[in-house]
Amino acid sequence: MERVRVGFVGLGQRGKGMLDTFLAVPDVDVVAVCDVYADRVDSIASTIKEKRGMEARKYTDFNLLLEDKELDAIYIATSWEAHIDQAIMCMKKGIPCAMEVAGAYSIKDCWRLVKAYEKTKTPIMMMENCCYDKFELLCTALARKGVFGEIVYCHGAYTHDLRKEILGGNVNRHYRLRNYIARNCENYPTHELGPIAKILNINRGNRMVYVSSVASKSKGLSEYAKSDACEDKTLKDVTFKQGDVVSTNIICENGETITMTLNTSLPAHYSREIQVKGTKGCADMDTNMVLEDGSIDESHWNPAEFNKIYFGNAEKYYEEYLPSFWKNITQEEISLGHGGMDIFLVRAFIECLKNGEEMPIDVYDAAAWYSITPLSEKSIKHHGKPYKIPDFTRGKYKNRPSKDVIKL
Amino acid sequence: MERVRVGFVGLGQRGKGMLDTFLAVPDVDVVAVCDVYADRVDSIASTIKEKRGMEARKYTDFNLLLEDKELDAIYIATSWEAHIDQAIMCMKKGIPCAMEVAGAYSIKDCWRLVKAYEKTKTPIMMMENCCYDKFELLCTALARKGVFGEIVYCHGAYTHDLRKEILGGNVNRHYRLRNYIARNCENYPTHELGPIAKILNINRGNRMVYVSSVASKSKGLSEYAKSDACEDKTLKDVTFKQGDVVSTNIICENGETITMTLNTSLPAHYSREIQVKGTKGCADMDTNMVLEDGSIDESHWNPAEFNKIYFGNAEKYYEEYLPSFWKNITQEEISLGHGGMDIFLVRAFIECLKNGEEMPIDVYDAAAWYSITPLSEKSIKHHGKPYKIPDFTRGKYKNRPSKDVIKL
């Protein structure tokens, strides 16, 4: 494979944003673009023409994109509802695909995804960019080097005030709007769960066995919809099912627990709140802190006083533990999406594809991480009842060796 | 009641520490002291003699303390296991009591406590000092003034590295040791749950209805017990049941959710991690931060960068919202335990007792907060199965007016 010819499906905010990222990888051409909205297709095709002087083939029907014989891969950035079906269709056509983050709508869909892969062996990567972010990779490296001792617990969150984006759904055609009206679940688990699952070797010697979730009442969106801040006045009397804060507990087979918080319809600043706790040390994203046993000044009863002193002390671990691409990141890489992680993610996909290597985030990871959504939905309906998480590897996890998203 | 004659039962670390605090309240005498260990009794009686020139009556049998006719109140700071029985015995004797923090061992015990109160009407206060701490009272005041809008979620924790204390149990005679060996539960819920329950008006128009907990594996204590750091070499092969991190989800009748983290056997710095999230704003103890809708700079994708800027911004709310005793705190008050909260707590108990007023943290609060422990124990055994939390007010919560621990 000399050049990698990529087709894009889903040209909303994410698809549009990732165009530059894919085009920044040498030998990648985006040769076909597809969306149900023709204006998006035209717009992104024009951008490609401007940047590369190439005429991308334009589709509004995904089935026709699949018939395009000149594709080496498809990047799926459509609505959450479409990901799994489209990924399966790609695999059945033998077209490798890169599937964006989301949660599933049923456990059956997760199994369909796994079975399609096992039948076709068509490469598929789940595009969890946060697996490539700086703090997450620092924690992974620290975990591998034993700095945390035996890890017993991890926490993560998706705290992101999306009220404006969600309630702009009728204008910006964002699928979040209908989801927040119709569902109540951990609807976006992978940004935090992905990196944590990698740290804990989920599907590789370990697996997630139980999940339980509770949801707070839903007040953020309805209050915002009634306020002057909301431009779409048709939403003022809409009822939203999605609770403002969803709290999820996961138990792993090797005894670790994971907690996750979804918080997307309240005023807040963005954070994934990554925390790792082990017998020898711990790390915390919000304070950019790594603490090792024996080096913790115990005289502080006020956590803010303590945190003021230790804030940012993770920096001193960067030189020794960060992967080289984070140490040597360029301004251009930073500009290619989410502070740098997007370009590392896309490079990993393209490199594995070109070299015929195993994808760093594979179909079993995708199925396990996506499965939290439908299970959380059931759990919330039953006041936090725990549900079993299927073993999508059907026992293979026991002997699959640990594999990080990059060599650490 | 001119002078308040207090008897102390339980003269370990907490009882000893609270002696100065009680003696700092005008008109309080500690006239009797009781512990099963005679050396503790002698030691604290000597201290009273030194400080006040008074001979405290000494007991090693709690039944004899109860027969002491010259007592206006008993302060209970014994082992967790003894609190409820001793409080009930006090109430039956008509001796008002101040019962220290803990968790219950059964729901039946919580009901026995409530019934003893309802039968005797003897005053009882649960001594949750954290209800009087600065950040908790700031949040309560902000909640009452509507700064958070409608609150939908609160979080709290008891993160405290107690490995040395727990494993010193054979020497320091601390009841934690046997508890960590024999139980696996949210064994210490009230430091964070107390203030949160007050903010959410639990037992006063609202109540907690479901609780579910999961526990991580137990590794911190056994690893520490094997290490050179552990002085008691007899513990090196002991098995500890208590998981290092217990994560608890609670659902309230009015739709709020509460999450709690117990983390006492891993390296960590002390924090109760209080968080309050509402439709108009949020607060976070670890960064001493209050954020109001509309004032949050959304350009920061890195939470540490954001937190660096906003860190400590809660200070600007102190002048307007903090109760006066926190604004005018003296060095002496600070020295009287846990940065000041202990003296405010003890004063509240003594004042209510002298004035015949309703206790600010009453028997229903005690029962509800204590009940989390046995319910969490069952839940952990069943992978996080939710359990119903009894309504210890038997319907009265519906019409009980909101009551803060102090006037805000």
PDB file of N, CA and C in Angstrom, chain B residues 14 17-18 21-22 100 127 129-130 132 326 333 336-348:
ATOM      1  N   ARG B  14      -9.759  10.029  69.938  1.00  0.00           N
ATOM      2  CA  ARG B  14     -10.796  11.044  69.762  1.00  0.00           C
ATOM      3  C   ARG B  14     -11.268  11.611  71.111  1.00  0.00           C
ATOM      4  N   GLY B  17      -8.695  13.841  72.482  1.00  0.00           N
ATOM      5  CA  GLY B  17      -8.621  15.086  71.711  1.00  0.00           C
ATOM      6  C   GLY B  17      -9.769  16.028  72.024  1.00  0.00           C
ATOM      7  N   MET B  18     -10.926  15.482  72.291  1.00  0.00           N
ATOM      8  CA  MET B  18     -12.110  16.322  72.501  1.00  0.00           C
ATOM      9  C   MET B  18     -12.202  16.883  73.922  1.00  0.00           C
ATOM     10  N   THR B  21     -11.566  20.477  73.835  1.00  0.00           N
ATOM     11  CA  THR B  21     -12.631  21.152  73.099  1.00  0.00           C
ATOM     12  C   THR B  21     -13.842  21.376  73.998  1.00  0.00           C
ATOM     13  N   PHE B  22     -14.244  20.344  74.720  1.00  0.00           N
ATOM     14  CA  PHE B  22     -15.366  20.500  75.662  1.00  0.00           C
ATOM     15  C   PHE B  22     -15.011  21.513  76.755  1.00  0.00           C
ATOM     16  N   GLU B 100     -20.436  10.020  68.785  1.00  0.00           N
ATOM     17  CA  GLU B 100     -19.444  10.272  67.728  1.00  0.00           C
ATOM     18  C   GLU B 100     -19.816   9.606  66.391  1.00  0.00           C
ATOM     19  N   MET B 127     -22.373  13.599  66.509  1.00  0.00           N
ATOM     20  CA  MET B 127     -21.284  14.583  66.511  1.00  0.00           C
ATOM     21  C   MET B 127     -20.490  14.580  65.204  1.00  0.00           C
ATOM     22  N   ASN B 129     -18.510  16.396  63.045  1.00  0.00           N
ATOM     23  CA  ASN B 129     -17.820  17.689  63.028  1.00  0.00           C
ATOM     24  C   ASN B 129     -17.737  18.306  61.631  1.00  0.00           C
ATOM     25  N   CYS B 130     -17.663  17.465  60.599  1.00  0.00           N
ATOM     26  CA  CYS B 130     -17.478  18.017  59.248  1.00  0.00           C
ATOM     27  C   CYS B 130     -18.685  18.836  58.790  1.00  0.00           C
ATOM     28  N   TYR B 132     -19.667  21.164  60.309  1.00  0.00           N
ATOM     29  CA  TYR B 132     -19.322  22.516  60.755  1.00  0.00           C
ATOM     30  C   TYR B 132     -18.082  23.052  60.060  1.00  0.00           C
ATOM     31  N   TRP B 326     -16.938  31.460  61.316  1.00  0.00           N
ATOM     32  CA  TRP B 326     -15.806  31.122  60.448  1.00  0.00           C
ATOM     33  C   TRP B 326     -15.050  32.383  60.014  1.00  0.00           C
ATOM     34  N   GLU B 333      -9.512  28.886  68.694  1.00  0.00           N
ATOM     35  CA  GLU B 333     -10.551  28.006  68.141  1.00  0.00           C
ATOM     36  C   GLU B 333      -9.953  27.020  67.141  1.00  0.00           C
ATOM     37  N   LEU B 336      -8.386  24.050  68.670  1.00  0.00           N
ATOM     38  CA  LEU B 336      -9.237  23.135  69.442  1.00  0.00           C
ATOM     39  C   LEU B 336      -9.754  21.947  68.635  1.00  0.00           C
ATOM     40  N   GLY B 337      -9.110  21.636  67.528  1.00  0.00           N
ATOM     41  CA  GLY B 337      -9.441  20.412  66.821  1.00  0.00           C
ATOM     42  C   GLY B 337      -9.903  20.607  65.395  1.00  0.00           C
ATOM     43  N   HIS B 338      -9.210  19.920  64.456  1.00  0.00           N
ATOM     44  CA  HIS B 338      -9.600  19.893  63.053  1.00  0.00           C
ATOM     45  C   HIS B 338      -9.832  21.292  62.476  1.00  0.00           C
ATOM     46  N   GLY B 339      -8.973  22.190  62.822  1.00  0.00           N
ATOM     47  CA  GLY B 339      -8.983  23.513  62.181  1.00  0.00           C
ATOM     48  C   GLY B 339     -10.117  24.407  62.607  1.00  0.00           C
ATOM     49  N   GLY B 340     -10.843  24.017  63.641  1.00  0.00           N
ATOM     50  CA  GLY B 340     -11.906  24.894  64.138  1.00  0.00           C
ATOM     51  C   GLY B 340     -13.270  24.239  64.233  1.00  0.00           C
ATOM     52  N   MET B 341     -13.497  23.243  63.389  1.00  0.00           N
ATOM     53  CA  MET B 341     -14.862  22.704  63.345  1.00  0.00           C
ATOM     54  C   MET B 341     -15.278  22.039  64.650  1.00  0.00           C
ATOM     55  N   ASP B 342     -14.324  21.442  65.363  1.00  0.00           N
ATOM     56  CA  ASP B 342     -14.682  20.719  66.586  1.00  0.00           C
ATOM     57  C   ASP B 342     -15.317  21.632  67.639  1.00  0.00           C
ATOM     58  N   ILE B 343     -14.753  22.819  67.815  1.00  0.00           N
ATOM     59  CA  ILE B 343     -15.298  23.696  68.849  1.00  0.00           C
ATOM     60  C   ILE B 343     -16.707  24.194  68.468  1.00  0.00           C
ATOM     61  N   PHE B 344     -16.931  24.426  67.169  1.00  0.00           N
ATOM     62  CA  PHE B 344     -18.271  24.864  66.740  1.00  0.00           C
ATOM     63  C   PHE B 344     -19.298  23.754  66.977  1.00  0.00           C
ATOM     64  N   LEU B 345     -18.837  22.526  66.740  1.00  0.00           N
ATOM     65  CA  LEU B 345     -19.701  21.361  66.951  1.00  0.00           C
ATOM     66  C   LEU B 345     -20.080  21.223  68.422  1.00  0.00           C
ATOM     67  N   VAL B 346     -19.086  21.284  69.290  1.00  0.00           N
ATOM     68  CA  VAL B 346     -19.336  21.077  70.714  1.00  0.00           C
ATOM     69  C   VAL B 346     -20.201  22.214  71.271  1.00  0.00           C
ATOM     70  N   ARG B 347     -19.899  23.439  70.846  1.00  0.00           N
ATOM     71  CA  ARG B 347     -20.720  24.578  71.281  1.00  0.00           C
ATOM     72  C   ARG B 347     -22.186  24.378  70.898  1.00  0.00           C
ATOM     73  N   ALA B 348     -22.405  23.871  69.680  1.00  0.00           N
ATOM     74  CA  ALA B 348     -23.786  23.680  69.224  1.00  0.00           C
ATOM     75  C   ALA B 348     -24.508  22.686  70.125  1.00  0.00           C
TER      76      ALA B 348
END
